[in-house]
């Protein structure tokens, strides 16, 4: 189908575009920006007056739970992604079974192709079964289409295994995504080690559990020459270490979960299990340091760190609840809030969720040039709306942002030239506007 998106403010940070321009789509690709080519006829026209037209969002780390037990699967989570304006998802390997064989990769790719809502890419397992001991067959995983390697939320405790893994990955040119945490220093904690955790009687996780791991990983990255990407930084110390490593020209990068840029340890007051996340919510100083790192480009990607859970996973005493936030449908809104709070310009904010994460993994997505896949997000920047957990598309309703008011609501998402989400106020599950 040929589609024209007219009268919108088109922002494409990768190509330095910020102007009122029309966008024309032919089939699965962007045909032209600006005037329609001679002879082009659109079968559908979308009036984007008052809206921002930008590349479809690229989420660099989301747990999609499929394959796996329960109701959460690719159908519900890709629908949530489409509502959130996300057109490319990098799936973490913590499925059941773990993504450590080409067969599991093909299963996910095949399911995603049938759904046709968003592009699902794979960060395959670094070690077999995520056990941290036996290296996965990286050659086979790379041939099957893995775009990165990761041990998900299972940090490697064995330094020699990590060295071998980085050396092996480097031979295939694959980026290794590491979740930096020393499991011994974590010691079964569930909240940031500080005054709040002490007052609530919760076992704490010190900041050094992250900074010690980052120091080790940086040393191994320098030794092996592997491309290392740190997933979900949470501390000021880690951000500073990353900045210094980049200044020394090490091939290292990082992302931060959107919720870490808005919440702090104070939000777990009242034992709010929706604020039980991993890594834990840190101090206000940590949050400000992460914001600064995002602003200066040290951290080039903001991710959802999507961890959907069924209802009973959050209905227990705080330490016994499953950590994580259902984040696909709040990624854009939380990123845009950073613009309102003066942390980022609008262009910078869009870059952190489009070309920023794409570039870190060498992906061609997150941009709107002629000939690019027609992945587009259209949103109203000034329309206030309120998030209601009951209206989420994701089967994971675990969000601490229930009742929060946002601005910046997606009206359309196009994936490969098809409209895969169109806001309709009559939908009973619609996130409501005020």
Coordinates of C-alpha atoms in Angstrom, one line a residue:
X1 CA 0.0 0.0 0.0
X2 CA 1.1 3.6 -0.7
X3 CA 0.8 5.9 2.3
X4 CA 1.4 9.6 2.7
X5 CA 1.9 11.2 6.1
X6 CA 1.1 14.9 5.7
X7 CA 1.7 18.1 7.7
X8 CA 3.6 16.6 10.6
X9 CA 6.8 17.9 12.2
X10 CA 9.3 15.3 11.0
X11 CA 12.2 14.7 13.4
X12 CA 14.9 12.2 12.3
X13 CA 18.0 12.7 14.5
X14 CA 20.1 10.3 12.4
X15 CA 19.7 12.5 9.3
X16 CA 19.6 15.9 11.0
X17 CA 16.0 16.6 10.0
X18 CA 13.6 18.7 12.1
X19 CA 11.1 20.4 9.8
X20 CA 7.4 20.3 8.7
X21 CA 7.7 17.7 5.9
X22 CA 5.5 15.1 4.3
X23 CA 6.6 11.5 4.2
X24 CA 5.6 9.1 1.5
X25 CA 5.7 5.3 1.8
X26 CA 5.6 2.8 -1.0
X27 CA 5.2 -0.8 0.0
X28 CA 7.6 -1.6 2.9
X29 CA 10.0 1.3 2.3
X30 CA 10.1 5.1 2.6
X31 CA 9.9 6.5 -0.9
X32 CA 10.4 10.2 -0.3
X33 CA 10.5 13.0 2.2
X34 CA 9.0 16.3 1.2
X35 CA 7.1 16.5 -2.1
X36 CA 5.6 13.4 -3.5
X37 CA 7.4 11.9 -6.5
X38 CA 5.7 12.4 -9.8
X39 CA 3.1 9.8 -10.5
X40 CA 2.9 8.7 -6.8
X41 CA -0.6 8.1 -5.6
X42 CA -1.4 7.3 -2.0
X43 CA -4.1 4.8 -1.1
X44 CA -4.1 6.1 2.4
X45 CA -3.4 9.6 3.8
X46 CA -2.6 10.3 7.4
X47 CA -3.0 13.9 8.5
X48 CA -0.3 14.4 11.1
X49 CA -1.0 18.1 11.8
X50 CA 0.1 19.0 15.3
X51 CA 2.0 15.7 15.6
X52 CA 5.6 14.6 15.7
X53 CA 6.6 12.1 13.0
X54 CA 9.7 10.2 13.9
X55 CA 11.4 6.8 13.3
X56 CA 9.8 3.8 14.9
X57 CA 11.4 3.3 18.3
X58 CA 14.2 0.8 18.8
X59 CA 14.1 -0.9 22.2
X60 CA 17.4 -2.6 22.9
X61 CA 16.4 -4.9 25.8
X62 CA 13.0 -6.4 26.4
X63 CA 12.1 -9.7 28.0
X64 CA 9.2 -11.1 25.9
X65 CA 8.6 -14.4 27.8
X66 CA 7.9 -16.4 24.7
X67 CA 8.6 -19.3 24.5
X68 CA 7.5 -19.8 28.1
X69 CA 4.6 -20.7 30.3
X70 CA 1.7 -18.4 31.2
X71 CA -0.4 -15.8 29.3
X72 CA 2.5 -13.5 28.4
X73 CA 3.6 -14.2 24.8
X74 CA 4.7 -12.5 21.6
X75 CA 1.2 -11.7 20.6
X76 CA 0.5 -9.5 23.7
X77 CA 3.9 -8.0 24.0
X78 CA 4.3 -7.0 20.3
X79 CA 0.8 -5.4 20.5
X80 CA 2.1 -3.5 23.5
X81 CA 5.2 -2.5 21.6
X82 CA 3.1 -1.2 18.6
X83 CA 1.0 0.9 21.0
X84 CA 4.2 2.3 22.4
X85 CA 5.6 3.3 19.0
X86 CA 8.2 0.6 19.1
X87 CA 9.0 -1.1 15.8
X88 CA 12.2 -2.9 16.6
X89 CA 12.7 -5.0 19.8
X90 CA 15.8 -6.8 20.9
X91 CA 14.6 -9.8 22.9
X92 CA 16.7 -11.0 25.8
X93 CA 17.5 -14.7 26.0
X94 CA 15.8 -15.4 29.3
X95 CA 12.9 -17.4 27.8
X96 CA 12.0 -21.0 28.5
X97 CA 13.8 -22.7 26.9
X98 CA 16.7 -20.2 26.9
X99 CA 17.6 -18.8 23.5
X100 CA 20.9 -20.8 23.2
X101 CA 20.2 -22.7 20.0
X102 CA 19.3 -21.7 16.4
X103 CA 16.1 -23.6 16.8
X104 CA 14.8 -21.2 19.5
X105 CA 15.9 -18.2 17.4
X106 CA 14.0 -19.5 14.4
X107 CA 10.9 -20.2 16.5
X108 CA 10.8 -16.6 17.7
X109 CA 11.5 -15.2 14.3
X110 CA 8.8 -17.3 12.7
X111 CA 6.2 -16.3 15.3
X112 CA 7.1 -12.6 15.0
X113 CA 6.9 -12.7 11.2
X114 CA 3.4 -14.2 11.5
X115 CA 2.3 -11.4 13.9
X116 CA 3.8 -8.7 11.7
X117 CA 3.5 -6.0 14.4
X118 CA 7.2 -5.3 15.2
X119 CA 10.6 -6.5 14.3
X120 CA 11.9 -8.9 16.9
X121 CA 15.7 -9.3 17.0
X122 CA 17.6 -11.7 19.3
X123 CA 20.3 -11.2 21.9
X124 CA 21.2 -14.9 22.2
X125 CA 22.6 -16.6 25.3
X126 CA 26.2 -16.1 26.1
X127 CA 26.4 -19.3 28.0
X128 CA 24.3 -22.5 27.7
X129 CA 21.2 -22.3 29.7
X130 CA 22.5 -19.0 31.1
X131 CA 24.4 -21.1 33.6
X132 CA 27.5 -19.0 33.4
X133 CA 29.8 -22.0 32.8
X134 CA 29.6 -23.5 29.3
X135 CA 29.9 -21.1 26.4
X136 CA 27.0 -21.2 23.9
X137 CA 27.7 -22.1 20.3
X138 CA 28.1 -18.5 19.2
X139 CA 29.0 -19.4 15.6
X140 CA 25.7 -21.2 15.2
X141 CA 23.7 -18.4 17.0
X142 CA 25.3 -15.7 14.8
X143 CA 24.4 -17.7 11.6
X144 CA 20.9 -18.0 12.9
X145 CA 20.6 -14.2 13.1
X146 CA 21.5 -13.2 16.7
X147 CA 22.5 -9.5 16.7
X148 CA 24.2 -9.7 20.1
X149 CA 25.0 -12.0 23.0
X150 CA 23.8 -11.7 26.6
X151 CA 23.5 -13.6 29.8
X152 CA 20.3 -11.6 30.6
X153 CA 19.9 -11.1 34.3
X154 CA 22.5 -13.7 35.2
X155 CA 25.9 -11.9 35.6
X156 CA 28.9 -14.1 35.1
X157 CA 30.5 -15.0 38.4
X158 CA 33.5 -16.7 36.8
X159 CA 36.0 -14.2 35.4
X160 CA 37.8 -16.8 33.3
X161 CA 34.5 -17.8 31.7
X162 CA 33.8 -14.1 30.9
X163 CA 37.2 -13.7 29.4
X164 CA 36.7 -16.7 27.1
X165 CA 33.2 -15.5 26.2
X166 CA 34.5 -12.1 25.2
X167 CA 37.3 -13.5 23.2
X168 CA 35.0 -15.9 21.4
X169 CA 32.4 -13.2 20.7
X170 CA 35.1 -10.9 19.4
X171 CA 36.0 -13.4 16.7
X172 CA 32.4 -13.0 15.3
X173 CA 32.2 -9.3 15.7
X174 CA 29.2 -9.7 18.1
X175 CA 28.5 -7.2 20.8
X176 CA 28.3 -8.7 24.3
X177 CA 25.6 -7.1 26.5
X178 CA 26.5 -7.4 30.1
X179 CA 24.4 -6.7 33.1
X180 CA 27.1 -5.5 35.5
X181 CA 26.5 -6.9 39.0
X182 CA 28.7 -8.8 41.4
X183 CA 26.5 -11.6 42.6
X184 CA 28.5 -12.0 45.8
X185 CA 28.1 -8.3 46.8
X186 CA 24.4 -8.5 45.9
X187 CA 24.1 -11.2 48.5
X188 CA 20.4 -11.7 48.1
X189 CA 19.5 -8.1 48.4
X190 CA 16.3 -6.6 46.9
X191 CA 16.7 -2.8 47.4
X192 CA 19.4 -0.2 47.2
X193 CA 21.6 -0.4 50.3
X194 CA 20.9 2.9 52.0
X195 CA 18.7 4.7 54.6
X196 CA 15.4 3.7 53.0
X197 CA 16.2 -0.1 52.9
X198 CA 17.5 0.1 56.4
X199 CA 14.3 1.8 57.7
X200 CA 12.2 -0.8 55.9
X201 CA 14.3 -3.7 57.1
X202 CA 15.0 -4.8 53.5
X203 CA 18.3 -6.5 52.6
X204 CA 20.4 -4.0 50.5
X205 CA 22.4 -4.1 47.3
X206 CA 25.4 -1.8 47.6
X207 CA 26.3 0.5 44.7
X208 CA 29.7 -1.3 44.6
X209 CA 27.9 -4.5 43.4
X210 CA 27.6 -2.6 40.1
X211 CA 30.8 -0.6 40.0
X212 CA 33.0 -3.6 40.9
X213 CA 31.5 -5.5 38.1
X214 CA 31.9 -2.6 35.6
X215 CA 35.6 -2.3 36.6
X216 CA 36.2 -6.0 36.0
X217 CA 34.2 -6.0 32.7
X218 CA 36.1 -2.9 31.4
X219 CA 39.5 -4.6 32.2
X220 CA 38.4 -7.7 30.2
X221 CA 37.0 -5.6 27.4
X222 CA 40.4 -3.8 27.0
X223 CA 42.2 -7.2 27.2
X224 CA 40.1 -9.0 24.7
X225 CA 39.1 -6.2 22.4
X226 CA 35.5 -7.3 22.5
X227 CA 32.6 -4.8 22.0
X228 CA 30.9 -4.6 25.4
X229 CA 27.6 -3.0 26.1
X230 CA 26.4 -2.5 29.6
X231 CA 22.7 -3.0 30.1
X232 CA 20.7 -1.1 32.7
X233 CA 23.2 1.0 34.5
X234 CA 21.9 2.4 37.8
X235 CA 24.8 4.1 39.6
X236 CA 26.7 7.4 39.3
X237 CA 29.9 5.5 39.8
X238 CA 29.3 3.2 36.8
X239 CA 28.3 6.1 34.6
X240 CA 31.6 7.8 35.5
X241 CA 33.6 4.6 34.8
X242 CA 31.9 4.4 31.4
X243 CA 32.7 8.0 30.6
X244 CA 36.4 7.5 31.4
X245 CA 36.5 4.3 29.4
X246 CA 35.0 5.9 26.3
X247 CA 37.5 8.8 26.7
X248 CA 40.2 6.1 26.5
X249 CA 38.7 4.8 23.3
X250 CA 37.5 1.5 24.6
X251 CA 34.6 0.0 22.5
X252 CA 32.1 0.2 25.3
X253 CA 28.6 1.6 25.5
X254 CA 25.6 1.4 27.8
X255 CA 21.8 1.8 28.1
X256 CA 19.6 2.8 31.0
X257 CA 16.1 1.8 31.8
X258 CA 13.6 4.6 31.4
X259 CA 12.2 4.1 34.9
X260 CA 15.7 4.7 36.5
X261 CA 15.6 8.2 35.1
X262 CA 12.5 9.1 37.1
X263 CA 12.2 6.9 40.2
X264 CA 14.5 6.7 43.3
X265 CA 14.8 4.5 46.4
X266 CA 12.2 6.7 48.0
X267 CA 9.6 5.2 45.7
X268 CA 9.8 1.8 47.5
X269 CA 8.4 3.4 50.7
X270 CA 5.2 1.5 51.6
X271 CA 6.8 -1.7 50.2
X272 CA 5.5 -0.9 46.7
X273 CA 6.3 -4.1 44.9
X274 CA 5.8 -2.4 41.5
X275 CA 9.0 -0.5 42.4
X276 CA 10.9 -3.7 43.0
X277 CA 13.3 -3.7 40.1
X278 CA 16.7 -5.1 39.3
X279 CA 19.0 -3.2 39.5
X280 CA 17.3 -1.5 42.3
X281 CA 16.1 2.1 42.3
X282 CA 19.1 4.1 43.6
X283 CA 19.6 7.5 45.2
X284 CA 18.6 10.9 43.9
X285 CA 22.3 11.6 43.2
X286 CA 22.5 8.4 41.1
X287 CA 19.4 9.4 39.2
X288 CA 20.8 12.8 38.4
X289 CA 24.1 11.3 37.3
X290 CA 22.3 8.9 35.0
X291 CA 20.4 11.8 33.5
X292 CA 23.6 13.7 33.0
X293 CA 25.2 10.7 31.2
X294 CA 22.1 10.4 28.9
X295 CA 22.3 14.2 28.2
X296 CA 26.0 14.2 27.3
X297 CA 25.7 11.0 25.2
X298 CA 27.8 8.8 27.5
X299 CA 24.7 6.6 27.7
X300 CA 23.3 6.7 24.1
X301 CA 20.2 4.5 24.6
X302 CA 17.2 4.5 26.8
X303 CA 15.4 1.2 27.0
X304 CA 12.2 -0.2 28.4
X305 CA 13.9 -3.0 30.3
X306 CA 10.5 -4.6 29.9
X307 CA 9.9 -7.3 32.5
X308 CA 6.2 -8.2 32.3
X309 CA 4.8 -10.4 35.1
X310 CA 1.5 -12.0 35.8
X311 CA -0.5 -10.6 38.7
X312 CA 0.5 -13.0 41.4
X313 CA 4.2 -12.3 40.9
X314 CA 3.8 -9.0 42.6
X315 CA 1.5 -10.2 45.4
X316 CA 3.9 -11.2 48.1
X317 CA 6.1 -9.5 50.7
X318 CA 8.5 -7.1 48.9
X319 CA 11.6 -9.3 48.9
X320 CA 9.7 -12.3 47.6
X321 CA 8.1 -10.5 44.6
X322 CA 9.5 -10.7 41.1
X323 CA 11.6 -7.7 40.1
X324 CA 10.7 -5.7 37.0
X325 CA 8.5 -3.2 35.3
X326 CA 6.2 -3.7 32.3
X327 CA 7.8 -0.9 30.3
X328 CA 7.0 -1.0 26.6
X329 CA 4.0 1.3 26.7
X330 CA 5.8 3.9 28.9
X331 CA 9.2 4.1 27.1
X332 CA 8.3 7.1 24.9
X333 CA 6.3 8.9 27.5
X334 CA 9.0 8.6 30.1
X335 CA 11.6 9.7 27.6
X336 CA 9.6 12.8 26.5
X337 CA 9.1 13.7 30.2
X338 CA 12.9 14.3 30.2
X339 CA 12.3 17.0 27.7
X340 CA 9.7 18.7 29.9
X341 CA 12.1 18.6 32.8
X342 CA 14.9 20.2 30.8
X343 CA 17.2 17.2 30.7
X344 CA 17.1 16.6 26.9
X345 CA 16.0 18.5 23.8
X346 CA 13.2 16.9 21.9
X347 CA 15.7 15.8 19.2
X348 CA 18.0 14.3 21.7
X349 CA 15.2 12.4 23.4
X350 CA 14.1 10.9 20.1
X351 CA 17.7 10.0 19.3
X352 CA 18.0 8.0 22.6
X353 CA 15.2 5.7 21.6
X354 CA 15.8 5.5 17.8
X355 CA 19.1 5.8 16.1
X356 CA 21.0 5.8 19.4
X357 CA 20.2 2.2 20.4
X358 CA 20.3 1.1 16.7
X359 CA 23.8 2.4 16.2
X360 CA 25.1 0.6 19.3
X361 CA 24.3 -2.7 17.7
X362 CA 25.0 -1.7 14.1
X363 CA 21.4 -1.9 13.1
X364 CA 20.1 0.0 10.1
X365 CA 16.9 1.0 11.9
X366 CA 15.8 4.1 13.8
X367 CA 16.0 6.4 10.8
X368 CA 13.8 7.7 8.0
X369 CA 15.9 8.1 4.9
X370 CA 14.6 7.2 1.4
X371 CA 14.9 3.5 0.9
X372 CA 14.8 2.7 4.7
X373 CA 12.2 0.3 6.1
X374 CA 8.9 2.3 6.6
X375 CA 9.0 2.1 10.4
X376 CA 7.3 5.2 11.7
X377 CA 6.0 6.5 15.0
X378 CA 3.5 9.4 15.1
X379 CA 2.6 11.0 18.4
X380 CA 0.9 14.0 19.7
X381 CA 3.4 15.9 21.9
X382 CA 1.0 18.1 23.8
X383 CA -2.0 15.9 24.5
X384 CA -2.2 15.0 28.2
X385 CA -3.2 11.4 29.1
X386 CA -3.3 9.2 32.1
X387 CA -1.9 5.7 32.3
X388 CA -4.2 3.1 33.7
X389 CA -2.7 -0.3 34.3
X390 CA -5.9 -2.0 33.4
X391 CA -5.7 -0.6 29.9
X392 CA -2.2 -1.9 29.1
X393 CA -1.9 -4.1 26.1
X394 CA 0.9 -6.1 27.7
X395 CA -0.2 -9.0 29.8
X396 CA 2.2 -7.7 32.4
X397 CA 0.3 -4.9 34.3
X398 CA 3.2 -4.4 36.7
X399 CA 3.8 -0.7 36.5
X400 CA 4.6 1.9 39.1
X401 CA 3.3 4.6 36.8
X402 CA -0.4 3.7 37.2
X403 CA -2.3 7.0 37.5
X404 CA 0.6 9.1 36.2
X405 CA -0.2 11.9 33.8
X406 CA 1.9 12.1 30.7
X407 CA 2.2 14.1 27.5
X408 CA 3.1 12.5 24.2
X409 CA 0.7 9.9 23.1
X410 CA 1.2 7.7 20.1
X411 CA -1.5 8.0 17.5
X412 CA -0.1 5.7 14.8
X413 CA 2.7 3.2 14.5
X414 CA 3.7 1.9 11.1
X415 CA 5.9 -1.2 10.7
X416 CA 7.3 -2.1 7.3
X417 CA 4.8 0.2 5.7
X418 CA 1.7 -1.2 7.5
X419 CA -0.3 0.6 10.1
X420 CA 0.0 -1.7 13.1
X421 CA -1.4 0.6 15.7
X422 CA -4.0 3.4 15.3
X423 CA -5.3 5.2 18.3
X424 CA -9.0 4.8 18.7
X425 CA -10.7 6.5 21.6
X426 CA -13.6 4.1 21.3
X427 CA -11.5 1.1 22.1
X428 CA -12.4 -0.2 25.6
X429 CA -8.7 -0.9 26.3
X430 CA -7.5 2.5 25.2
X431 CA -5.2 4.4 27.5
X432 CA -7.6 7.2 28.2
X433 CA -7.0 10.9 27.5
X434 CA -8.2 13.5 29.9

